[in-house]
Amino acid sequence: MNETRTTPTPTRTMYSLEEAAALSGCTVETLLRHGAERHLSILARVPDDVRVYCTNLDLVELSDSALDELSRRMRVSYLDGVRPLARSDIHLLVLTPADCGLIAAHGEAYQSVFLTGVAFNGAFDPVFVEPPALAAKDGYHDMRPFRRFACYAVGHDPSVQGAPSRIAPIRIKLAPVALRVRRNDLISLNLIRVADVSMVKFDNGFRQMPHMSRRLICLNNGALHFWDRGRPGWCPPLANDVERWFRDECNFPVKVAEGATQILYQSYKDWDPVEYGKQKAKDDLNMFDAVVLIAAGWKNADLGIGEREDQIDTYPEKNDAIKLLKTKYGFALHSALAAWNIARPQEAKPIGREKDYDDGA
């Protein structure tokens, strides 16, 4: 009896923008806003009638009719002896945040030169590719590696055009229908998930205690508000929305709101409750839990009415807390300072002026 063998369906590595929006429950505009905020790479399909070449940016700019004569002569001097163009096997082009913002605002944009492209490897997986730097043998003596991917019409070989004015790239239309995103990028941002965690109640283990500041409690409320995937129509939040919420709902100063947003994004953008439990058991804390740990230093602090000198003796050391956040938990200085200002109870009397971080409180 012969066994019937089935070939597994290959996993999609790329989705159109419309498909990604449908899978994630977000709108196309929301995906574009993620691209504008550098959280998601938005890719443009190279049109069938277009080829992509790797070129020198100074050479491309020589074709600009608005370029003044002095700038033109300078760019010509940079190009002495350069072989400016070489064919590149690029199938997709990476949009800049500005491109994403223009498309979100106006429905389309036009671009001819790109910083990064996408090729496909032997397994047909998309791979980011940057233009290679010019080698010394190319005669490029200036230290600036201004290399870009430029679009040209099929049949037009700019490498054989002698006059710089004849090598202007063409502008391609960037519209949502021609845009793509990688599956792995969607998973990384939790726009789609490998395992369904939407049915698991969001619980980071936070339990309110008397020593906790109002700002710390509000930080946890922000986590519940924006990262509870069980909510109907949940979609990963945009950084601007989170930051605005902290300013409007919690009255956070600007720098503290920015720090709170970064702390939550780093803690919950790849939220997996099972993995989170394993990491926490090993004392591998995320940024939010590190702030809670710092706040525990106020557990025995005298926050009632008393002499200022008596209270100082019960306060945790700011410099020790900042050092711990930076060395053990990977905080940058500005986010560590924001964490301190979130963890410090507002009832605590100030000990001198915060010279290195004015949170506006």
Short mmCIF file of N, CA, C and O in Angstrom, two decimals, residues 15-73:
data_model
loop_
_atom_site.label_atom_id
_atom_site.label_comp_id
_atom_site.label_asym_id
_atom_site.label_seq_id
_atom_site.Cartn_x
_atom_site.Cartn_y
_atom_site.Cartn_z
N TYR A 15 4.36 40.09 1.49
CA TYR A 15 2.95 40.39 1.31
C TYR A 15 2.80 41.77 0.67
O TYR A 15 3.63 42.66 0.88
N SER A 16 1.74 41.92 -0.09
CA SER A 16 1.40 43.26 -0.57
C SER A 16 0.91 44.07 0.61
O SER A 16 0.54 43.53 1.66
N LEU A 17 0.90 45.38 0.45
CA LEU A 17 0.46 46.24 1.55
C LEU A 17 -1.00 45.97 1.90
O LEU A 17 -1.38 45.98 3.07
N GLU A 18 -1.82 45.69 0.88
CA GLU A 18 -3.22 45.39 1.13
C GLU A 18 -3.37 44.08 1.90
O GLU A 18 -4.19 43.97 2.82
N GLU A 19 -2.58 43.06 1.53
CA GLU A 19 -2.63 41.78 2.24
C GLU A 19 -2.18 41.94 3.70
O GLU A 19 -2.79 41.38 4.62
N ALA A 20 -1.11 42.71 3.91
CA ALA A 20 -0.62 42.93 5.28
C ALA A 20 -1.65 43.64 6.13
O ALA A 20 -1.83 43.31 7.30
N ALA A 21 -2.34 44.60 5.53
CA ALA A 21 -3.39 45.31 6.27
C ALA A 21 -4.52 44.37 6.65
O ALA A 21 -5.03 44.41 7.78
N ALA A 22 -4.91 43.49 5.73
CA ALA A 22 -5.99 42.55 6.01
C ALA A 22 -5.59 41.54 7.08
O ALA A 22 -6.38 41.20 7.97
N LEU A 23 -4.33 41.06 7.03
CA LEU A 23 -3.87 40.07 7.99
C LEU A 23 -3.75 40.65 9.40
O LEU A 23 -4.00 39.97 10.39
N SER A 24 -3.35 41.90 9.47
CA SER A 24 -3.09 42.51 10.77
C SER A 24 -4.30 43.22 11.36
O SER A 24 -4.30 43.55 12.55
N GLY A 25 -5.32 43.46 10.54
CA GLY A 25 -6.46 44.22 11.02
C GLY A 25 -6.20 45.71 11.06
O GLY A 25 -7.01 46.47 11.58
N CYS A 26 -5.06 46.14 10.51
CA CYS A 26 -4.74 47.56 10.44
C CYS A 26 -5.16 48.11 9.08
O CYS A 26 -5.51 47.37 8.17
N THR A 27 -5.07 49.39 8.93
CA THR A 27 -5.32 50.02 7.64
C THR A 27 -3.99 50.20 6.91
O THR A 27 -2.91 50.16 7.52
N VAL A 28 -4.08 50.39 5.61
CA VAL A 28 -2.88 50.68 4.81
C VAL A 28 -2.21 51.95 5.33
O VAL A 28 -0.98 52.03 5.40
N GLU A 29 -3.02 52.94 5.71
CA GLU A 29 -2.46 54.19 6.22
C GLU A 29 -1.67 53.96 7.50
O GLU A 29 -0.61 54.58 7.72
N THR A 30 -2.14 53.05 8.36
CA THR A 30 -1.41 52.76 9.59
C THR A 30 -0.07 52.12 9.30
O THR A 30 0.95 52.44 9.92
N LEU A 31 -0.03 51.20 8.33
CA LEU A 31 1.23 50.57 7.94
C LEU A 31 2.20 51.62 7.41
O LEU A 31 3.40 51.58 7.72
N LEU A 32 1.70 52.54 6.60
CA LEU A 32 2.56 53.59 6.07
C LEU A 32 3.09 54.49 7.18
O LEU A 32 4.24 54.95 7.14
N ARG A 33 2.27 54.75 8.19
CA ARG A 33 2.73 55.55 9.32
C ARG A 33 3.82 54.83 10.10
O ARG A 33 4.76 55.44 10.58
N HIS A 34 3.71 53.49 10.21
CA HIS A 34 4.80 52.71 10.81
C HIS A 34 6.07 52.89 10.00
O HIS A 34 7.18 52.98 10.56
N GLY A 35 5.94 52.89 8.66
CA GLY A 35 7.11 53.12 7.81
C GLY A 35 7.68 54.50 8.00
O GLY A 35 8.91 54.69 8.03
N ALA A 36 6.82 55.51 8.14
CA ALA A 36 7.27 56.88 8.33
C ALA A 36 7.99 57.05 9.67
O ALA A 36 8.85 57.92 9.81
N GLU A 37 7.66 56.20 10.66
CA GLU A 37 8.30 56.27 11.97
C GLU A 37 9.45 55.28 12.11
O GLU A 37 9.95 55.04 13.21
N ARG A 38 9.87 54.68 10.98
CA ARG A 38 11.03 53.77 10.93
C ARG A 38 10.81 52.47 11.70
O ARG A 38 11.77 51.81 12.10
N HIS A 39 9.56 52.07 11.91
CA HIS A 39 9.29 50.81 12.60
C HIS A 39 9.08 49.66 11.61
O HIS A 39 9.11 48.50 12.02
N LEU A 40 8.85 49.96 10.35
CA LEU A 40 8.53 48.95 9.37
C LEU A 40 9.14 49.35 8.03
O LEU A 40 9.04 50.51 7.62
N SER A 41 9.80 48.41 7.37
CA SER A 41 10.37 48.68 6.04
C SER A 41 9.30 48.47 4.98
O SER A 41 8.74 47.37 4.85
N ILE A 42 9.01 49.52 4.24
CA ILE A 42 8.05 49.46 3.14
C ILE A 42 8.84 49.38 1.84
O ILE A 42 9.75 50.18 1.61
N LEU A 43 8.50 48.42 1.00
CA LEU A 43 9.26 48.14 -0.22
C LEU A 43 8.43 48.43 -1.45
O LEU A 43 7.23 48.15 -1.48
N ALA A 44 9.08 48.96 -2.47
CA ALA A 44 8.40 49.24 -3.74
C ALA A 44 8.85 48.24 -4.79
O ALA A 44 10.06 48.00 -4.96
N ARG A 45 7.89 47.65 -5.49
CA ARG A 45 8.22 46.72 -6.58
C ARG A 45 8.78 47.51 -7.76
O ARG A 45 8.26 48.55 -8.14
N VAL A 46 9.88 47.00 -8.33
CA VAL A 46 10.47 47.65 -9.51
C VAL A 46 9.56 47.38 -10.70
O VAL A 46 9.28 46.21 -11.02
N PRO A 47 9.06 48.40 -11.38
CA PRO A 47 8.18 48.18 -12.54
C PRO A 47 8.86 47.35 -13.62
O PRO A 47 10.09 47.32 -13.74
N ASP A 48 8.05 46.68 -14.43
CA ASP A 48 8.58 45.80 -15.48
C ASP A 48 9.41 46.55 -16.51
O ASP A 48 10.31 45.97 -17.12
N ASP A 49 9.10 47.81 -16.74
CA ASP A 49 9.81 48.58 -17.76
C ASP A 49 10.97 49.38 -17.18
O ASP A 49 11.46 50.32 -17.81
N VAL A 50 11.42 48.99 -15.96
CA VAL A 50 12.49 49.73 -15.30
C VAL A 50 13.59 48.77 -14.89
O VAL A 50 13.33 47.63 -14.47
N ARG A 51 14.84 49.21 -15.04
CA ARG A 51 15.99 48.49 -14.52
C ARG A 51 16.67 49.36 -13.47
O ARG A 51 16.65 50.59 -13.57
N VAL A 52 17.32 48.70 -12.50
CA VAL A 52 17.99 49.41 -11.42
C VAL A 52 19.50 49.29 -11.60
O VAL A 52 20.01 48.20 -11.81
N TYR A 53 20.17 50.42 -11.51
CA TYR A 53 21.62 50.46 -11.58
C TYR A 53 22.18 51.05 -10.29
O TYR A 53 21.52 51.85 -9.62
N CYS A 54 23.41 50.66 -9.98
CA CYS A 54 24.13 51.26 -8.87
C CYS A 54 24.96 52.41 -9.45
O CYS A 54 25.71 52.21 -10.39
N THR A 55 24.82 53.59 -8.89
CA THR A 55 25.50 54.74 -9.46
C THR A 55 26.05 55.65 -8.37
O THR A 55 25.76 55.48 -7.19
N ASN A 56 26.85 56.60 -8.80
CA ASN A 56 27.41 57.58 -7.89
C ASN A 56 26.48 58.78 -7.80
O ASN A 56 26.02 59.29 -8.80
N LEU A 57 26.18 59.20 -6.57
CA LEU A 57 25.19 60.25 -6.39
C LEU A 57 25.59 61.56 -7.05
O LEU A 57 24.76 62.27 -7.61
N ASP A 58 26.88 61.90 -7.00
CA ASP A 58 27.34 63.13 -7.65
C ASP A 58 27.05 63.11 -9.14
O ASP A 58 26.69 64.12 -9.74
N LEU A 59 27.20 61.94 -9.75
CA LEU A 59 26.94 61.82 -11.18
C LEU A 59 25.45 62.01 -11.47
O LEU A 59 25.07 62.69 -12.42
N VAL A 60 24.60 61.43 -10.63
CA VAL A 60 23.16 61.59 -10.82
C VAL A 60 22.76 63.05 -10.70
O VAL A 60 21.97 63.57 -11.50
N GLU A 61 23.34 63.75 -9.72
CA GLU A 61 22.96 65.13 -9.51
C GLU A 61 23.43 66.06 -10.61
O GLU A 61 22.93 67.18 -10.76
N LEU A 62 24.41 65.61 -11.42
CA LEU A 62 24.84 66.44 -12.55
C LEU A 62 23.73 66.63 -13.56
O LEU A 62 23.76 67.57 -14.36
N SER A 63 22.75 65.76 -13.56
CA SER A 63 21.66 65.86 -14.52
C SER A 63 20.59 66.86 -14.08
O SER A 63 19.65 67.11 -14.80
N ASP A 64 20.75 67.42 -12.88
CA ASP A 64 19.77 68.38 -12.37
C ASP A 64 19.95 69.72 -13.08
O ASP A 64 21.00 70.37 -12.98
N SER A 65 18.94 70.17 -13.80
CA SER A 65 19.03 71.42 -14.55
C SER A 65 19.16 72.64 -13.64
O SER A 65 19.61 73.70 -14.08
N ALA A 66 18.75 72.50 -12.37
CA ALA A 66 18.82 73.63 -11.45
C ALA A 66 20.18 73.76 -10.76
O ALA A 66 20.40 74.69 -9.98
N LEU A 67 21.10 72.85 -11.05
CA LEU A 67 22.41 72.86 -10.39
C LEU A 67 23.22 74.05 -10.89
O LEU A 67 23.35 74.26 -12.09
N ASP A 68 23.79 74.81 -9.95
CA ASP A 68 24.58 75.97 -10.36
C ASP A 68 25.94 75.52 -10.89
O ASP A 68 26.38 74.39 -10.64
N GLU A 69 26.63 76.40 -11.59
CA GLU A 69 27.84 76.04 -12.30
C GLU A 69 28.96 75.63 -11.35
O GLU A 69 29.71 74.69 -11.62
N LEU A 70 29.10 76.31 -10.20
CA LEU A 70 30.15 75.96 -9.24
C LEU A 70 29.94 74.55 -8.71
O LEU A 70 30.89 73.75 -8.65
N SER A 71 28.71 74.23 -8.33
CA SER A 71 28.41 72.89 -7.84
C SER A 71 28.64 71.85 -8.92
O SER A 71 29.12 70.74 -8.66
N ARG A 72 28.33 72.22 -10.15
CA ARG A 72 28.53 71.28 -11.26
C ARG A 72 30.02 70.96 -11.43
O ARG A 72 30.41 69.81 -11.59
N ARG A 73 30.87 72.00 -11.38
CA ARG A 73 32.31 71.77 -11.54
C ARG A 73 32.86 70.94 -10.39
O ARG A 73 33.73 70.08 -10.59
#
